[in-house]
Amino acid sequence: MLKSPMKVVITGGAGQIAYNLLFRIASGEMLGLDQPIIMSILEIPSSMEALEGVHMELQDCAYPLLKEVILTTSAEEAFDGADLAILVGAKPRGPGMERKDLITENAKHFVSQGAAINKMANKNMRVFVVGNPCNTNCLVTMHHCPDIDNSQFFAMTQLDCNRSKYQIATKVSCHVDDVTDMVIWGNHSSTQVPDIFNTKVNGKPIRSVVKDDSWLENEFIQTVQKRGAAVIKARGKSSAASAANAILDSIRNIYSTDQHFTAGVCSKGNPYGVDEDLIFSFPLMSKGDGKYEIRKGFEFDPFLEERIKLTEKELIEERDMVAHLLK
Ligand code: NAD
Ligand code: LMR
């Protein structure tokens, strides 16, 4: 039996991630084959004509679960009654840039979108931020949603997690699913910390299976930290298909039960001593209905501890850069 429809908002619907995302959402791949969807797509005026073309293609797929599609340039209209918002719409970086170089251009849009979410959306909704720098854009959004619990905001680090799993599985010739408890700590940036201490391969500590600490501490971590830049260098554009895929993975994780996952979440009350007003990526355990706990008991060796401090410092600097946008 079909559930009642969920209103899912996607911003940046005419962009390259959206082109890899909207069709998979509409097919039921993200929320399940029993979940009808009202898709609400927010764009800026100059991209509306391109969005009309994407809309024609959605129509031409005749998706049974897609009950309605709303195209709008009004944030209040887009978020009205929303159950889930996936905030993709933002400028991507080009070659030679860091993601935080996008702060001035992108963060301000999350002020007005946050205000519209707070005013118009279902108070039990979830907000998932992809547009970069996604941790700090998520922090800005959360600060403008005083009526929505902080635990309902997420920033995407699942793509980094998937990249890490692939690198490890290739190194030790196992299946990606044999790599478990993978965590990205901190910022979705080149200071992020893929965990090389608590991750397991076939249930055993990663270091005991890889048996190559130098590879883990250098080549592995740097490959993951710089993978986004490597894709941009090779493609001339930032990751899109893998980003859309990671969005699907993340949303499924958020609505699952008893599933380990990783994402940027509000650091308030975290058990690892991280500054309490950041969107920081932690190990998470899903608790059903979109709820989660930050997993306790992950241990740090001095190598991990030092790098986690660095990524925390970078997030504090990014927060300082948007201090005028926070409230
Ligand atoms: P893109 O340029 O192809 O598309 C962005 C779309 O957003 C455009 O259609 C644009 O018109 C729209 N847009 C811009 N500002 C908007 C606003 N204020 N409201 C609504 N729509 C708006 O970019 P893309 O490749 O789809 O990437 C989108 C963002 O996602 C970038 O910031 C990119 O860096 C980021 N990203 C994040 C991750 C991650 O892992 N967190 C991965 C990949 C990309
Ligand atoms: C990625 O990790 O691929 C995205 O954040 C895009 C980028 O700028 O690297």
PDB file of N, CA and C in Angstrom, residues 112-199:
ATOM      1  N   SER A 112      18.419  33.361   3.351  1.00  0.00           N
ATOM      2  CA  SER A 112      17.021  33.505   2.919  1.00  0.00           C
ATOM      3  C   SER A 112      16.345  32.138   2.816  1.00  0.00           C
ATOM      4  N   GLN A 113      17.105  31.122   2.399  1.00  0.00           N
ATOM      5  CA  GLN A 113      16.479  29.790   2.315  1.00  0.00           C
ATOM      6  C   GLN A 113      16.159  29.260   3.714  1.00  0.00           C
ATOM      7  N   GLY A 114      17.075  29.502   4.673  1.00  0.00           N
ATOM      8  CA  GLY A 114      16.805  29.085   6.055  1.00  0.00           C
ATOM      9  C   GLY A 114      15.549  29.766   6.592  1.00  0.00           C
ATOM     10  N   ALA A 115      15.443  31.074   6.346  1.00  0.00           N
ATOM     11  CA  ALA A 115      14.273  31.817   6.844  1.00  0.00           C
ATOM     12  C   ALA A 115      12.989  31.259   6.230  1.00  0.00           C
ATOM     13  N   ALA A 116      13.043  30.939   4.935  1.00  0.00           N
ATOM     14  CA  ALA A 116      11.846  30.401   4.260  1.00  0.00           C
ATOM     15  C   ALA A 116      11.510  29.007   4.797  1.00  0.00           C
ATOM     16  N   ILE A 117      12.530  28.203   5.067  1.00  0.00           N
ATOM     17  CA  ILE A 117      12.286  26.863   5.636  1.00  0.00           C
ATOM     18  C   ILE A 117      11.609  27.008   6.997  1.00  0.00           C
ATOM     19  N   ASN A 118      12.178  27.891   7.826  1.00  0.00           N
ATOM     20  CA  ASN A 118      11.636  28.069   9.181  1.00  0.00           C
ATOM     21  C   ASN A 118      10.175  28.506   9.149  1.00  0.00           C
ATOM     22  N   LYS A 119       9.856  29.388   8.190  1.00  0.00           N
ATOM     23  CA  LYS A 119       8.499  29.937   8.124  1.00  0.00           C
ATOM     24  C   LYS A 119       7.510  28.936   7.502  1.00  0.00           C
ATOM     25  N   MET A 120       7.948  28.199   6.475  1.00  0.00           N
ATOM     26  CA  MET A 120       6.972  27.493   5.643  1.00  0.00           C
ATOM     27  C   MET A 120       6.963  25.959   5.797  1.00  0.00           C
ATOM     28  N   ALA A 121       8.111  25.368   6.195  1.00  0.00           N
ATOM     29  CA  ALA A 121       8.210  23.906   6.100  1.00  0.00           C
ATOM     30  C   ALA A 121       7.550  23.210   7.283  1.00  0.00           C
ATOM     31  N   ASN A 122       7.269  21.934   7.085  1.00  0.00           N
ATOM     32  CA  ASN A 122       6.820  21.034   8.137  1.00  0.00           C
ATOM     33  C   ASN A 122       7.917  21.006   9.221  1.00  0.00           C
ATOM     34  N   LYS A 123       7.553  21.176  10.486  1.00  0.00           N
ATOM     35  CA  LYS A 123       8.572  21.301  11.553  1.00  0.00           C
ATOM     36  C   LYS A 123       9.326  19.985  11.800  1.00  0.00           C
ATOM     37  N   ASN A 124       8.816  18.895  11.272  1.00  0.00           N
ATOM     38  CA  ASN A 124       9.494  17.607  11.420  1.00  0.00           C
ATOM     39  C   ASN A 124      10.379  17.288  10.207  1.00  0.00           C
ATOM     40  N   MET A 125      10.579  18.279   9.347  1.00  0.00           N
ATOM     41  CA  MET A 125      11.329  18.022   8.115  1.00  0.00           C
ATOM     42  C   MET A 125      12.820  17.794   8.391  1.00  0.00           C
ATOM     43  N   ARG A 126      13.521  17.296   7.389  1.00  0.00           N
ATOM     44  CA  ARG A 126      14.974  17.172   7.450  1.00  0.00           C
ATOM     45  C   ARG A 126      15.573  18.053   6.359  1.00  0.00           C
ATOM     46  N   VAL A 127      16.730  18.674   6.684  1.00  0.00           N
ATOM     47  CA  VAL A 127      17.418  19.558   5.737  1.00  0.00           C
ATOM     48  C   VAL A 127      18.785  18.947   5.458  1.00  0.00           C
ATOM     49  N   PHE A 128      19.082  18.741   4.189  1.00  0.00           N
ATOM     50  CA  PHE A 128      20.339  18.095   3.807  1.00  0.00           C
ATOM     51  C   PHE A 128      21.080  19.023   2.842  1.00  0.00           C
ATOM     52  N   VAL A 129      22.253  19.506   3.275  1.00  0.00           N
ATOM     53  CA  VAL A 129      22.959  20.523   2.484  1.00  0.00           C
ATOM     54  C   VAL A 129      24.120  19.903   1.708  1.00  0.00           C
ATOM     55  N   VAL A 130      24.138  20.209   0.416  1.00  0.00           N
ATOM     56  CA  VAL A 130      25.162  19.696  -0.501  1.00  0.00           C
ATOM     57  C   VAL A 130      26.017  20.845  -1.045  1.00  0.00           C
ATOM     58  N   GLY A 131      25.392  21.982  -1.357  1.00  0.00           N
ATOM     59  CA  GLY A 131      26.094  23.127  -1.947  1.00  0.00           C
ATOM     60  C   GLY A 131      27.265  23.547  -1.069  1.00  0.00           C
ATOM     61  N   ASN A 132      28.406  23.792  -1.682  1.00  0.00           N
ATOM     62  CA  ASN A 132      29.643  24.057  -0.927  1.00  0.00           C
ATOM     63  C   ASN A 132      29.862  25.512  -0.550  1.00  0.00           C
ATOM     64  N   PRO A 133      30.593  25.750   0.558  1.00  0.00           N
ATOM     65  CA  PRO A 133      31.130  24.763   1.500  1.00  0.00           C
ATOM     66  C   PRO A 133      29.998  24.243   2.387  1.00  0.00           C
ATOM     67  N   CYS A 134      29.674  22.950   2.244  1.00  0.00           N
ATOM     68  CA  CYS A 134      28.373  22.458   2.729  1.00  0.00           C
ATOM     69  C   CYS A 134      28.243  22.496   4.251  1.00  0.00           C
ATOM     70  N   ASN A 135      29.332  22.276   5.005  1.00  0.00           N
ATOM     71  CA  ASN A 135      29.183  22.324   6.469  1.00  0.00           C
ATOM     72  C   ASN A 135      28.755  23.713   6.915  1.00  0.00           C
ATOM     73  N   THR A 136      29.462  24.731   6.378  1.00  0.00           N
ATOM     74  CA  THR A 136      29.196  26.102   6.837  1.00  0.00           C
ATOM     75  C   THR A 136      27.879  26.623   6.264  1.00  0.00           C
ATOM     76  N   ASN A 137      27.539  26.242   5.040  1.00  0.00           N
ATOM     77  CA  ASN A 137      26.221  26.625   4.511  1.00  0.00           C
ATOM     78  C   ASN A 137      25.109  26.001   5.359  1.00  0.00           C
ATOM     79  N   CYS A 138      25.336  24.794   5.832  1.00  0.00           N
ATOM     80  CA  CYS A 138      24.347  24.123   6.685  1.00  0.00           C
ATOM     81  C   CYS A 138      24.234  24.856   8.027  1.00  0.00           C
ATOM     82  N   LEU A 139      25.381  25.301   8.556  1.00  0.00           N
ATOM     83  CA  LEU A 139      25.366  26.054   9.824  1.00  0.00           C
ATOM     84  C   LEU A 139      24.542  27.338   9.676  1.00  0.00           C
ATOM     85  N   VAL A 140      24.752  28.035   8.548  1.00  0.00           N
ATOM     86  CA  VAL A 140      24.000  29.276   8.296  1.00  0.00           C
ATOM     87  C   VAL A 140      22.505  28.956   8.229  1.00  0.00           C
ATOM     88  N   THR A 141      22.156  27.917   7.490  1.00  0.00           N
ATOM     89  CA  THR A 141      20.735  27.539   7.351  1.00  0.00           C
ATOM     90  C   THR A 141      20.142  27.241   8.727  1.00  0.00           C
ATOM     91  N   MET A 142      20.861  26.427   9.501  1.00  0.00           N
ATOM     92  CA  MET A 142      20.358  26.015  10.837  1.00  0.00           C
ATOM     93  C   MET A 142      20.137  27.235  11.741  1.00  0.00           C
ATOM     94  N   HIS A 143      21.049  28.192  11.674  1.00  0.00           N
ATOM     95  CA  HIS A 143      20.919  29.391  12.519  1.00  0.00           C
ATOM     96  C   HIS A 143      19.680  30.204  12.171  1.00  0.00           C
ATOM     97  N   HIS A 144      19.175  30.029  10.946  1.00  0.00           N
ATOM     98  CA  HIS A 144      17.985  30.792  10.545  1.00  0.00           C
ATOM     99  C   HIS A 144      16.709  29.969  10.683  1.00  0.00           C
ATOM    100  N   CYS A 145      16.823  28.821  11.333  1.00  0.00           N
ATOM    101  CA  CYS A 145      15.648  27.962  11.557  1.00  0.00           C
ATOM    102  C   CYS A 145      15.476  27.703  13.059  1.00  0.00           C
ATOM    103  N   PRO A 146      15.162  28.735  13.843  1.00  0.00           N
ATOM    104  CA  PRO A 146      15.054  28.542  15.289  1.00  0.00           C
ATOM    105  C   PRO A 146      13.915  27.599  15.692  1.00  0.00           C
ATOM    106  N   ASP A 147      12.934  27.416  14.799  1.00  0.00           N
ATOM    107  CA  ASP A 147      11.779  26.574  15.173  1.00  0.00           C
ATOM    108  C   ASP A 147      11.953  25.113  14.759  1.00  0.00           C
ATOM    109  N   ILE A 148      13.104  24.804  14.172  1.00  0.00           N
ATOM    110  CA  ILE A 148      13.353  23.416  13.744  1.00  0.00           C
ATOM    111  C   ILE A 148      14.547  22.895  14.542  1.00  0.00           C
ATOM    112  N   ASP A 149      14.397  21.715  15.107  1.00  0.00           N
ATOM    113  CA  ASP A 149      15.444  21.188  15.987  1.00  0.00           C
ATOM    114  C   ASP A 149      16.779  21.054  15.246  1.00  0.00           C
ATOM    115  N   ASN A 150      17.867  21.397  15.949  1.00  0.00           N
ATOM    116  CA  ASN A 150      19.209  21.333  15.333  1.00  0.00           C
ATOM    117  C   ASN A 150      19.554  19.944  14.794  1.00  0.00           C
ATOM    118  N   SER A 151      18.971  18.915  15.400  1.00  0.00           N
ATOM    119  CA  SER A 151      19.294  17.544  14.979  1.00  0.00           C
ATOM    120  C   SER A 151      18.694  17.205  13.610  1.00  0.00           C
ATOM    121  N   GLN A 152      17.951  18.117  13.006  1.00  0.00           N
ATOM    122  CA  GLN A 152      17.312  17.843  11.720  1.00  0.00           C
ATOM    123  C   GLN A 152      18.115  18.380  10.525  1.00  0.00           C
ATOM    124  N   PHE A 153      19.356  18.851  10.812  1.00  0.00           N
ATOM    125  CA  PHE A 153      20.194  19.436   9.755  1.00  0.00           C
ATOM    126  C   PHE A 153      21.414  18.557   9.493  1.00  0.00           C
ATOM    127  N   PHE A 154      21.727  18.367   8.223  1.00  0.00           N
ATOM    128  CA  PHE A 154      22.837  17.504   7.816  1.00  0.00           C
ATOM    129  C   PHE A 154      23.624  18.157   6.671  1.00  0.00           C
ATOM    130  N   ALA A 155      24.940  17.907   6.648  1.00  0.00           N
ATOM    131  CA  ALA A 155      25.761  18.301   5.487  1.00  0.00           C
ATOM    132  C   ALA A 155      26.424  17.038   4.943  1.00  0.00           C
ATOM    133  N   MET A 156      26.621  16.999   3.628  1.00  0.00           N
ATOM    134  CA  MET A 156      27.038  15.727   3.010  1.00  0.00           C
ATOM    135  C   MET A 156      28.539  15.457   3.091  1.00  0.00           C
ATOM    136  N   THR A 157      28.899  14.340   3.756  1.00  0.00           N
ATOM    137  CA  THR A 157      30.268  13.810   3.670  1.00  0.00           C
ATOM    138  C   THR A 157      30.245  12.347   3.202  1.00  0.00           C
ATOM    139  N   GLN A 158      29.084  11.891   2.762  1.00  0.00           N
ATOM    140  CA  GLN A 158      28.949  10.505   2.304  1.00  0.00           C
ATOM    141  C   GLN A 158      29.789  10.234   1.053  1.00  0.00           C
ATOM    142  N   LEU A 159      29.948  11.263   0.200  1.00  0.00           N
ATOM    143  CA  LEU A 159      30.757  11.057  -1.004  1.00  0.00           C
ATOM    144  C   LEU A 159      32.205  10.754  -0.602  1.00  0.00           C
ATOM    145  N   ASP A 160      32.696  11.456   0.407  1.00  0.00           N
ATOM    146  CA  ASP A 160      34.056  11.199   0.910  1.00  0.00           C
ATOM    147  C   ASP A 160      34.153   9.792   1.506  1.00  0.00           C
ATOM    148  N   CYS A 161      33.091   9.375   2.174  1.00  0.00           N
ATOM    149  CA  CYS A 161      33.046   8.036   2.764  1.00  0.00           C
ATOM    150  C   CYS A 161      33.085   6.970   1.661  1.00  0.00           C
ATOM    151  N   ASN A 162      32.281   7.177   0.612  1.00  0.00           N
ATOM    152  CA  ASN A 162      32.271   6.212  -0.497  1.00  0.00           C
ATOM    153  C   ASN A 162      33.635   6.166  -1.189  1.00  0.00           C
ATOM    154  N   ARG A 163      34.245   7.346  -1.356  1.00  0.00           N
ATOM    155  CA  ARG A 163      35.579   7.390  -1.974  1.00  0.00           C
ATOM    156  C   ARG A 163      36.585   6.602  -1.128  1.00  0.00           C
ATOM    157  N   SER A 164      36.480   6.767   0.194  1.00  0.00           N
ATOM    158  CA  SER A 164      37.398   6.073   1.111  1.00  0.00           C
ATOM    159  C   SER A 164      37.232   4.566   1.008  1.00  0.00           C
ATOM    160  N   LYS A 165      35.978   4.124   1.003  1.00  0.00           N
ATOM    161  CA  LYS A 165      35.718   2.674   0.936  1.00  0.00           C
ATOM    162  C   LYS A 165      36.311   2.072  -0.331  1.00  0.00           C
ATOM    163  N   TYR A 166      36.159   2.787  -1.440  1.00  0.00           N
ATOM    164  CA  TYR A 166      36.682   2.267  -2.703  1.00  0.00           C
ATOM    165  C   TYR A 166      38.207   2.146  -2.649  1.00  0.00           C
ATOM    166  N   GLN A 167      38.876   3.178  -2.108  1.00  0.00           N
ATOM    167  CA  GLN A 167      40.348   3.156  -2.055  1.00  0.00           C
ATOM    168  C   GLN A 167      40.839   2.003  -1.189  1.00  0.00           C
ATOM    169  N   ILE A 168      40.182   1.780  -0.050  1.00  0.00           N
ATOM    170  CA  ILE A 168      40.616   0.723   0.870  1.00  0.00           C
ATOM    171  C   ILE A 168      40.336  -0.656   0.265  1.00  0.00           C
ATOM    172  N   ALA A 169      39.137  -0.796  -0.299  1.00  0.00           N
ATOM    173  CA  ALA A 169      38.775  -2.101  -0.883  1.00  0.00           C
ATOM    174  C   ALA A 169      39.749  -2.467  -2.004  1.00  0.00           C
ATOM    175  N   THR A 170      40.165  -1.467  -2.777  1.00  0.00           N
ATOM    176  CA  THR A 170      41.093  -1.737  -3.877  1.00  0.00           C
ATOM    177  C   THR A 170      42.471  -2.122  -3.331  1.00  0.00           C
ATOM    178  N   LYS A 171      42.882  -1.418  -2.278  1.00  0.00           N
ATOM    179  CA  LYS A 171      44.202  -1.687  -1.691  1.00  0.00           C
ATOM    180  C   LYS A 171      44.301  -3.124  -1.158  1.00  0.00           C
ATOM    181  N   VAL A 172      43.236  -3.612  -0.502  1.00  0.00           N
ATOM    182  CA  VAL A 172      43.344  -4.936   0.132  1.00  0.00           C
ATOM    183  C   VAL A 172      42.555  -6.007  -0.641  1.00  0.00           C
ATOM    184  N   SER A 173      42.104  -5.659  -1.843  1.00  0.00           N
ATOM    185  CA  SER A 173      41.363  -6.597  -2.700  1.00  0.00           C
ATOM    186  C   SER A 173      40.168  -7.227  -1.983  1.00  0.00           C
ATOM    187  N   CYS A 174      39.342  -6.373  -1.375  1.00  0.00           N
ATOM    188  CA  CYS A 174      38.087  -6.884  -0.807  1.00  0.00           C
ATOM    189  C   CYS A 174      36.927  -6.132  -1.459  1.00  0.00           C
ATOM    190  N   HIS A 175      35.708  -6.482  -1.047  1.00  0.00           N
ATOM    191  CA  HIS A 175      34.531  -5.809  -1.583  1.00  0.00           C
ATOM    192  C   HIS A 175      34.310  -4.517  -0.794  1.00  0.00           C
ATOM    193  N   VAL A 176      33.753  -3.495  -1.432  1.00  0.00           N
ATOM    194  CA  VAL A 176      33.520  -2.233  -0.703  1.00  0.00           C
ATOM    195  C   VAL A 176      32.667  -2.451   0.546  1.00  0.00           C
ATOM    196  N   ASP A 177      31.750  -3.404   0.486  1.00  0.00           N
ATOM    197  CA  ASP A 177      30.879  -3.654   1.651  1.00  0.00           C
ATOM    198  C   ASP A 177      31.625  -4.288   2.821  1.00  0.00           C
ATOM    199  N   ASP A 178      32.834  -4.806   2.571  1.00  0.00           N
ATOM    200  CA  ASP A 178      33.625  -5.389   3.671  1.00  0.00           C
ATOM    201  C   ASP A 178      34.271  -4.289   4.520  1.00  0.00           C
ATOM    202  N   VAL A 179      34.255  -3.059   4.003  1.00  0.00           N
ATOM    203  CA  VAL A 179      34.822  -1.928   4.752  1.00  0.00           C
ATOM    204  C   VAL A 179      33.673  -1.297   5.539  1.00  0.00           C
ATOM    205  N   THR A 180      33.743  -1.391   6.873  1.00  0.00           N
ATOM    206  CA  THR A 180      32.616  -0.932   7.704  1.00  0.00           C
ATOM    207  C   THR A 180      33.087   0.102   8.737  1.00  0.00           C
ATOM    208  N   ASP A 181      32.118   0.756   9.370  1.00  0.00           N
ATOM    209  CA  ASP A 181      32.381   1.772  10.397  1.00  0.00           C
ATOM    210  C   ASP A 181      33.248   2.917   9.874  1.00  0.00           C
ATOM    211  N   MET A 182      33.207   3.133   8.560  1.00  0.00           N
ATOM    212  CA  MET A 182      33.997   4.228   7.961  1.00  0.00           C
ATOM    213  C   MET A 182      33.414   5.563   8.419  1.00  0.00           C
ATOM    214  N   VAL A 183      34.282   6.456   8.852  1.00  0.00           N
ATOM    215  CA  VAL A 183      33.851   7.776   9.312  1.00  0.00           C
ATOM    216  C   VAL A 183      34.685   8.840   8.616  1.00  0.00           C
ATOM    217  N   ILE A 184      34.025   9.918   8.238  1.00  0.00           N
ATOM    218  CA  ILE A 184      34.744  11.137   7.867  1.00  0.00           C
ATOM    219  C   ILE A 184      34.561  12.083   9.037  1.00  0.00           C
ATOM    220  N   TRP A 185      35.653  12.574   9.601  1.00  0.00           N
ATOM    221  CA  TRP A 185      35.588  13.538  10.705  1.00  0.00           C
ATOM    222  C   TRP A 185      35.739  14.951  10.144  1.00  0.00           C
ATOM    223  N   GLY A 186      34.860  15.866  10.595  1.00  0.00           N
ATOM    224  CA  GLY A 186      35.076  17.287  10.356  1.00  0.00           C
ATOM    225  C   GLY A 186      34.429  17.875   9.132  1.00  0.00           C
ATOM    226  N   ASN A 187      35.254  18.544   8.349  1.00  0.00           N
ATOM    227  CA  ASN A 187      34.779  19.393   7.248  1.00  0.00           C
ATOM    228  C   ASN A 187      34.832  18.637   5.925  1.00  0.00           C
ATOM    229  N   HIS A 188      33.867  18.892   5.048  1.00  0.00           N
ATOM    230  CA  HIS A 188      33.958  18.407   3.657  1.00  0.00           C
ATOM    231  C   HIS A 188      34.899  19.362   2.917  1.00  0.00           C
ATOM    232  N   SER A 189      36.201  19.111   3.124  1.00  0.00           N
ATOM    233  CA  SER A 189      37.219  20.000   2.554  1.00  0.00           C
ATOM    234  C   SER A 189      38.526  19.227   2.542  1.00  0.00           C
ATOM    235  N   SER A 190      39.593  19.887   2.159  1.00  0.00           N
ATOM    236  CA  SER A 190      40.871  19.161   2.098  1.00  0.00           C
ATOM    237  C   SER A 190      41.483  18.949   3.482  1.00  0.00           C
ATOM    238  N   THR A 191      40.805  19.398   4.559  1.00  0.00           N
ATOM    239  CA  THR A 191      41.269  19.029   5.910  1.00  0.00           C
ATOM    240  C   THR A 191      40.454  17.870   6.498  1.00  0.00           C
ATOM    241  N   GLN A 192      39.487  17.375   5.760  1.00  0.00           N
ATOM    242  CA  GLN A 192      38.654  16.283   6.294  1.00  0.00           C
ATOM    243  C   GLN A 192      39.537  15.111   6.743  1.00  0.00           C
ATOM    244  N   VAL A 193      39.031  14.331   7.696  1.00  0.00           N
ATOM    245  CA  VAL A 193      39.824  13.222   8.218  1.00  0.00           C
ATOM    246  C   VAL A 193      39.093  11.890   8.022  1.00  0.00           C
ATOM    247  N   PRO A 194      39.452  11.161   6.959  1.00  0.00           N
ATOM    248  CA  PRO A 194      38.941   9.790   6.831  1.00  0.00           C
ATOM    249  C   PRO A 194      39.596   8.958   7.940  1.00  0.00           C
ATOM    250  N   ASP A 195      38.791   8.247   8.709  1.00  0.00           N
ATOM    251  CA  ASP A 195      39.282   7.565   9.915  1.00  0.00           C
ATOM    252  C   ASP A 195      40.109   6.327   9.546  1.00  0.00           C
ATOM    253  N   ILE A 196      41.396   6.322   9.956  1.00  0.00           N
ATOM    254  CA  ILE A 196      42.251   5.162   9.671  1.00  0.00           C
ATOM    255  C   ILE A 196      42.578   4.416  10.965  1.00  0.00           C
ATOM    256  N   PHE A 197      41.738   4.602  11.978  1.00  0.00           N
ATOM    257  CA  PHE A 197      41.979   3.950  13.268  1.00  0.00           C
ATOM    258  C   PHE A 197      40.810   3.041  13.637  1.00  0.00           C
ATOM    259  N   ASN A 198      39.585   3.528  13.449  1.00  0.00           N
ATOM    260  CA  ASN A 198      38.398   2.783  13.902  1.00  0.00           C
ATOM    261  C   ASN A 198      37.701   1.995  12.788  1.00  0.00           C
ATOM    262  N   THR A 199      38.037   2.315  11.532  1.00  0.00           N
ATOM    263  CA  THR A 199      37.421   1.600  10.404  1.00  0.00           C
ATOM    264  C   THR A 199      37.784   0.120  10.471  1.00  0.00           C
TER     265      THR A 199
END
